[in-house]
mmCIF file of C-alpha atoms in Angstrom:
data_model
loop_
_atom_site.group_PDB
_atom_site.id
_atom_site.type_symbol
_atom_site.label_atom_id
_atom_site.label_comp_id
_atom_site.label_asym_id
_atom_site.label_seq_id
_atom_site.Cartn_x
_atom_site.Cartn_y
_atom_site.Cartn_z
ATOM 1 C CA MET A 1 30.310 4.625 -23.758
ATOM 2 C CA GLU A 2 27.669 4.053 -26.414
ATOM 3 C CA SER A 3 24.798 6.484 -26.715
ATOM 4 C CA LEU A 4 21.437 5.273 -25.397
ATOM 5 C CA GLY A 5 18.052 6.367 -26.693
ATOM 6 C CA ILE A 6 14.814 6.518 -24.764
ATOM 7 C CA THR A 7 11.211 7.049 -25.786
ATOM 8 C CA SER A 8 7.767 6.778 -24.207
ATOM 9 C CA PHE A 9 4.632 5.219 -25.640
ATOM 10 C CA GLU A 10 1.015 4.695 -24.602
ATOM 11 C CA THR A 11 -0.467 1.277 -23.878
ATOM 12 C CA ALA A 12 -3.773 -0.096 -22.621
ATOM 13 C CA ILE A 13 -2.330 -0.154 -19.078
ATOM 14 C CA GLY A 14 -0.757 3.307 -19.218
ATOM 15 C CA PRO A 15 2.395 5.075 -20.397
ATOM 16 C CA CYS A 16 5.455 2.850 -20.836
ATOM 17 C CA ALA A 17 9.009 3.699 -21.853
ATOM 18 C CA ILE A 18 11.883 1.878 -23.505
ATOM 19 C CA ALA A 19 15.643 2.483 -23.633
ATOM 20 C CA TRP A 20 18.013 1.050 -26.226
ATOM 21 C CA GLY A 21 21.578 1.125 -27.432
ATOM 22 C CA GLY A 22 23.539 -0.254 -30.346
ATOM 23 C CA LYS A 23 23.154 -3.863 -29.152
ATOM 24 C CA GLY A 24 19.414 -3.714 -28.500
ATOM 25 C CA ILE A 25 16.966 -2.913 -25.729
ATOM 26 C CA VAL A 26 18.568 -2.203 -22.360
ATOM 27 C CA GLY A 27 15.404 -1.448 -20.409
ATOM 28 C CA VAL A 28 11.612 -1.310 -20.453
ATOM 29 C CA GLN A 29 9.569 0.599 -17.906
ATOM 30 C CA LEU A 30 5.979 -0.273 -17.080
ATOM 31 C CA PRO A 31 3.601 2.573 -16.193
ATOM 32 C CA GLU A 32 4.066 4.830 -13.227
ATOM 33 C CA ALA A 33 1.376 7.364 -12.230
ATOM 34 C CA THR A 34 2.130 9.639 -15.210
ATOM 35 C CA ALA A 35 4.094 9.515 -18.475
ATOM 36 C CA ALA A 36 6.653 11.902 -16.941
ATOM 37 C CA ALA A 37 7.073 9.632 -13.898
ATOM 38 C CA THR A 38 7.483 6.594 -16.158
ATOM 39 C CA ARG A 39 10.176 8.347 -18.206
ATOM 40 C CA ALA A 40 11.881 9.617 -15.033
ATOM 41 C CA ARG A 41 11.969 6.075 -13.580
ATOM 42 C CA LEU A 42 13.699 4.740 -16.693
ATOM 43 C CA LEU A 43 16.068 7.732 -16.833
ATOM 44 C CA LYS A 44 17.055 6.980 -13.235
ATOM 45 C CA ARG A 45 18.327 3.600 -14.481
ATOM 46 C CA PHE A 46 19.891 5.100 -17.629
ATOM 47 C CA PRO A 47 20.783 8.717 -16.793
ATOM 48 C CA LEU A 48 22.772 9.277 -19.985
ATOM 49 C CA ALA A 49 19.939 8.186 -22.292
ATOM 50 C CA GLN A 50 18.656 10.827 -24.681
ATOM 51 C CA GLU A 51 15.035 11.237 -25.779
ATOM 52 C CA ARG A 52 14.914 10.334 -29.477
ATOM 53 C CA THR A 53 12.932 8.630 -32.196
ATOM 54 C CA ALA A 54 13.384 4.893 -31.985
ATOM 55 C CA PRO A 55 14.877 2.959 -34.909
ATOM 56 C CA ALA A 56 12.640 0.564 -36.865
ATOM 57 C CA SER A 57 13.628 -2.518 -34.808
ATOM 58 C CA ILE A 58 12.653 -0.780 -31.553
ATOM 59 C CA LEU A 59 9.450 0.676 -33.072
ATOM 60 C CA ASP A 60 8.496 -2.882 -34.038
ATOM 61 C CA VAL A 61 8.953 -4.029 -30.412
ATOM 62 C CA ILE A 62 6.929 -1.038 -29.167
ATOM 63 C CA ASP A 63 4.111 -1.933 -31.590
ATOM 64 C CA ARG A 64 4.168 -5.529 -30.360
ATOM 65 C CA ILE A 65 4.129 -4.455 -26.680
ATOM 66 C CA VAL A 66 1.125 -2.213 -27.385
ATOM 67 C CA ALA A 67 -0.652 -5.069 -29.206
ATOM 68 C CA LEU A 68 0.117 -7.544 -26.393
ATOM 69 C CA LEU A 69 -1.286 -5.164 -23.782
ATOM 70 C CA GLU A 70 -4.436 -4.822 -25.912
ATOM 71 C CA GLY A 71 -4.968 -8.577 -25.672
ATOM 72 C CA GLU A 72 -3.385 -9.810 -28.905
ATOM 73 C CA ARG A 73 -1.293 -12.983 -28.774
ATOM 74 C CA VAL A 74 2.063 -11.454 -29.626
ATOM 75 C CA ASP A 75 5.472 -13.112 -29.566
ATOM 76 C CA LEU A 76 8.205 -10.884 -28.149
ATOM 77 C CA SER A 77 10.780 -13.666 -27.745
ATOM 78 C CA GLU A 78 12.880 -12.416 -30.676
ATOM 79 C CA ALA A 79 13.083 -8.806 -29.467
ATOM 80 C CA PRO A 80 16.681 -7.550 -29.591
ATOM 81 C CA LEU A 81 17.744 -7.503 -25.929
ATOM 82 C CA ASP A 82 21.138 -6.325 -24.732
ATOM 83 C CA MET A 83 21.844 -8.660 -21.796
ATOM 84 C CA GLU A 84 25.540 -7.804 -21.681
ATOM 85 C CA GLY A 85 26.612 -7.136 -18.131
ATOM 86 C CA LEU A 86 23.742 -9.078 -16.555
ATOM 87 C CA PRO A 87 24.633 -11.973 -14.235
ATOM 88 C CA ALA A 88 24.720 -15.383 -15.959
ATOM 89 C CA LEU A 89 21.883 -16.761 -13.809
ATOM 90 C CA HIS A 90 19.660 -13.803 -14.688
ATOM 91 C CA ARG A 91 20.318 -14.350 -18.414
ATOM 92 C CA GLN A 92 19.393 -18.039 -18.030
ATOM 93 C CA VAL A 93 16.170 -17.170 -16.202
ATOM 94 C CA TYR A 94 15.218 -14.528 -18.800
ATOM 95 C CA GLU A 95 15.907 -16.884 -21.705
ATOM 96 C CA ILE A 96 13.611 -19.521 -20.176
ATOM 97 C CA ALA A 97 10.920 -16.922 -19.393
ATOM 98 C CA LEU A 98 11.050 -15.751 -23.034
ATOM 99 C CA GLU A 99 9.771 -19.220 -24.019
ATOM 100 C CA ILE A 100 6.498 -18.820 -22.068
ATOM 101 C CA PRO A 101 3.796 -17.905 -24.589
ATOM 102 C CA PRO A 102 1.034 -15.376 -23.867
ATOM 103 C CA GLY A 103 -1.800 -16.920 -21.890
ATOM 104 C CA GLU A 104 0.427 -19.503 -20.219
ATOM 105 C CA THR A 105 2.345 -19.437 -16.968
ATOM 106 C CA MET A 106 5.248 -21.271 -15.396
ATOM 107 C CA THR A 107 6.334 -21.575 -11.780
ATOM 108 C CA TYR A 108 9.555 -20.309 -10.230
ATOM 109 C CA GLY A 109 10.325 -23.943 -9.376
ATOM 110 C CA ALA A 110 9.836 -25.095 -12.979
ATOM 111 C CA ILE A 111 12.335 -22.492 -14.166
ATOM 112 C CA ALA A 112 14.777 -23.573 -11.434
ATOM 113 C CA ARG A 113 14.394 -27.216 -12.562
ATOM 114 C CA ARG A 114 15.078 -26.167 -16.166
ATOM 115 C CA ILE A 115 18.289 -24.510 -14.957
ATOM 116 C CA GLY A 116 19.120 -27.772 -13.197
ATOM 117 C CA ASP A 117 18.622 -27.014 -9.497
ATOM 118 C CA VAL A 118 15.181 -26.710 -7.874
ATOM 119 C CA SER A 119 16.827 -25.085 -4.849
ATOM 120 C CA LEU A 120 17.342 -22.001 -7.058
ATOM 121 C CA SER A 121 13.613 -21.134 -6.964
ATOM 122 C CA GLN A 122 14.216 -18.138 -4.707
ATOM 123 C CA ALA A 123 17.132 -16.970 -6.871
ATOM 124 C CA VAL A 124 14.835 -17.250 -9.909
ATOM 125 C CA GLY A 125 12.342 -14.979 -8.143
ATOM 126 C CA GLN A 126 15.093 -12.491 -7.317
ATOM 127 C CA ALA A 127 16.304 -12.465 -10.919
ATOM 128 C CA LEU A 128 12.771 -11.862 -12.181
ATOM 129 C CA GLY A 129 12.365 -9.068 -9.615
ATOM 130 C CA LYS A 130 15.316 -7.341 -11.284
ATOM 131 C CA ASN A 131 14.114 -7.989 -14.839
ATOM 132 C CA PRO A 132 15.136 -4.901 -16.845
ATOM 133 C CA PHE A 133 12.773 -5.867 -19.688
ATOM 134 C CA PRO A 134 9.307 -6.408 -18.125
ATOM 135 C CA VAL A 135 6.613 -7.588 -20.528
ATOM 136 C CA VAL A 136 9.259 -8.355 -23.186
ATOM 137 C CA VAL A 137 10.807 -10.886 -20.798
ATOM 138 C CA PRO A 138 7.438 -11.976 -19.409
ATOM 139 C CA CYS A 139 8.193 -12.152 -15.682
ATOM 140 C CA HIS A 140 4.461 -11.593 -15.136
ATOM 141 C CA ARG A 141 3.900 -15.133 -16.467
ATOM 142 C CA VAL A 142 5.884 -16.699 -13.637
ATOM 143 C CA LEU A 143 3.892 -17.704 -10.579
ATOM 144 C CA GLY A 144 4.567 -19.344 -7.260
ATOM 145 C CA SER A 145 3.552 -22.919 -6.601
ATOM 146 C CA GLY A 146 -0.178 -23.527 -6.453
ATOM 147 C CA GLY A 147 -0.855 -20.476 -8.612
ATOM 148 C CA LYS A 148 0.306 -17.953 -6.010
ATOM 149 C CA THR A 149 0.940 -14.629 -7.684
ATOM 150 C CA GLY A 150 4.364 -14.050 -6.206
ATOM 151 C CA GLY A 151 5.936 -10.627 -6.302
ATOM 152 C CA PHE A 152 6.024 -8.077 -9.075
ATOM 153 C CA SER A 153 8.358 -5.122 -8.978
ATOM 154 C CA ALA A 154 6.333 -2.848 -11.277
ATOM 155 C CA ASN A 155 4.179 -0.011 -9.975
ATOM 156 C CA GLY A 156 1.007 -1.607 -8.628
ATOM 157 C CA GLY A 157 2.804 -4.842 -7.704
ATOM 158 C CA ALA A 158 0.788 -8.050 -7.907
ATOM 159 C CA GLU A 159 -2.298 -6.119 -9.056
ATOM 160 C CA THR A 160 -0.434 -5.021 -12.201
ATOM 161 C CA LYS A 161 0.831 -8.573 -12.727
ATOM 162 C CA LEU A 162 -2.712 -9.957 -12.512
ATOM 163 C CA ARG A 163 -3.997 -7.197 -14.798
ATOM 164 C CA ILE A 164 -1.504 -8.161 -17.515
ATOM 165 C CA LEU A 165 -2.284 -11.872 -17.056
ATOM 166 C CA THR A 166 -5.994 -11.085 -17.341
ATOM 167 C CA ILE A 167 -5.388 -9.158 -20.579
ATOM 168 C CA GLU A 168 -3.537 -12.244 -21.852
ATOM 169 C CA ARG A 169 -6.428 -14.444 -20.674
ATOM 170 C CA ALA A 170 -4.072 -16.579 -18.590
ATOM 171 C CA LYS A 171 -5.552 -18.810 -15.931
ATOM 172 C CA THR A 172 -3.910 -17.759 -12.674
ATOM 173 C CA SER A 173 -5.272 -20.480 -10.439
ATOM 174 C CA ASP A 174 -4.675 -24.203 -10.299
ATOM 175 C CA GLU A 175 -8.321 -24.763 -9.417
ATOM 176 C CA PRO A 176 -10.026 -27.208 -11.801
ATOM 177 C CA ASP A 177 -12.503 -25.786 -14.299
ATOM 178 C CA LEU A 178 -16.208 -26.677 -14.257
ATOM 179 C CA PHE A 179 -15.379 -30.053 -15.834
ATOM 180 C CA GLY A 180 -12.696 -30.982 -13.275
ATOM 181 C CA ASN A 181 -9.804 -30.301 -15.649
ATOM 182 C CA LEU A 182 -6.670 -28.655 -14.310
ATOM 183 C CA PRO A 183 -5.658 -25.662 -16.408
ATOM 184 C CA LEU A 184 -2.876 -26.312 -18.914
ATOM 185 C CA ALA A 185 -1.430 -22.916 -18.113
ATOM 186 C CA MET A 186 -0.658 -24.029 -14.565
ATOM 187 C CA LYS A 187 1.133 -27.234 -15.522
ATOM 188 C CA PRO A 188 4.841 -26.430 -15.331
ATOM 189 C CA ARG A 189 6.294 -26.358 -18.812
ATOM 190 C CA GLU A 190 9.366 -28.527 -18.956
#
C-alpha cells in the first residue's frame, strides 16, 4: 500500500487538514473544534497517513484553499484528486461540482439532470455528504431547490456551509434583488 502524507494548515474558518498519496489528494478535513481534533478526524479516515511536509503540488492546493477561505475567487478545479476507489456516481457528481465557480451555486436536481436522471437528486445529496474533498470539490455550493441549504457533513453543518458561501459572496436565496431580478447564482447551471 502506498504511503500517505497528512498535514494541517490554518484558514480563516479554522484549522484544516489534507491527506495525499502518490496519485493526489485523498482527503480534506474542514475545521473541528481544535487543530488536534481536525487532524484526528482525518487520521480516523486514513490511519496509516504520516505527518509530513507536503510536496509542492499539495502546498499549492493548500495556498489556494487558504485564499478561497479568505474571500479570493480561486479555482480549485484542477487540484490533483485521487478518486480511485470511489463509486462511479460519486465521481460523476464531484466532477460536475468542480465546475461550479466561487460565488455561484447549483441545485442537487441540476446535477442529477446533468448526470441524466433527475430522480437521482437524493443520490447526488448522499454523494456530496460523503465528499472526501470538501471545499476542493465545492459541495457547499450545492443547494436544495428554492435555495434551501440542504445538509452539510462538516462540523457546524449548514452554518459552516452558509459561512463558506458568505465568504464567497454567493447569493443563497432565490428571492429577487431590489430590482426584481432573480440571482444568477440560483439559476441551475446546465
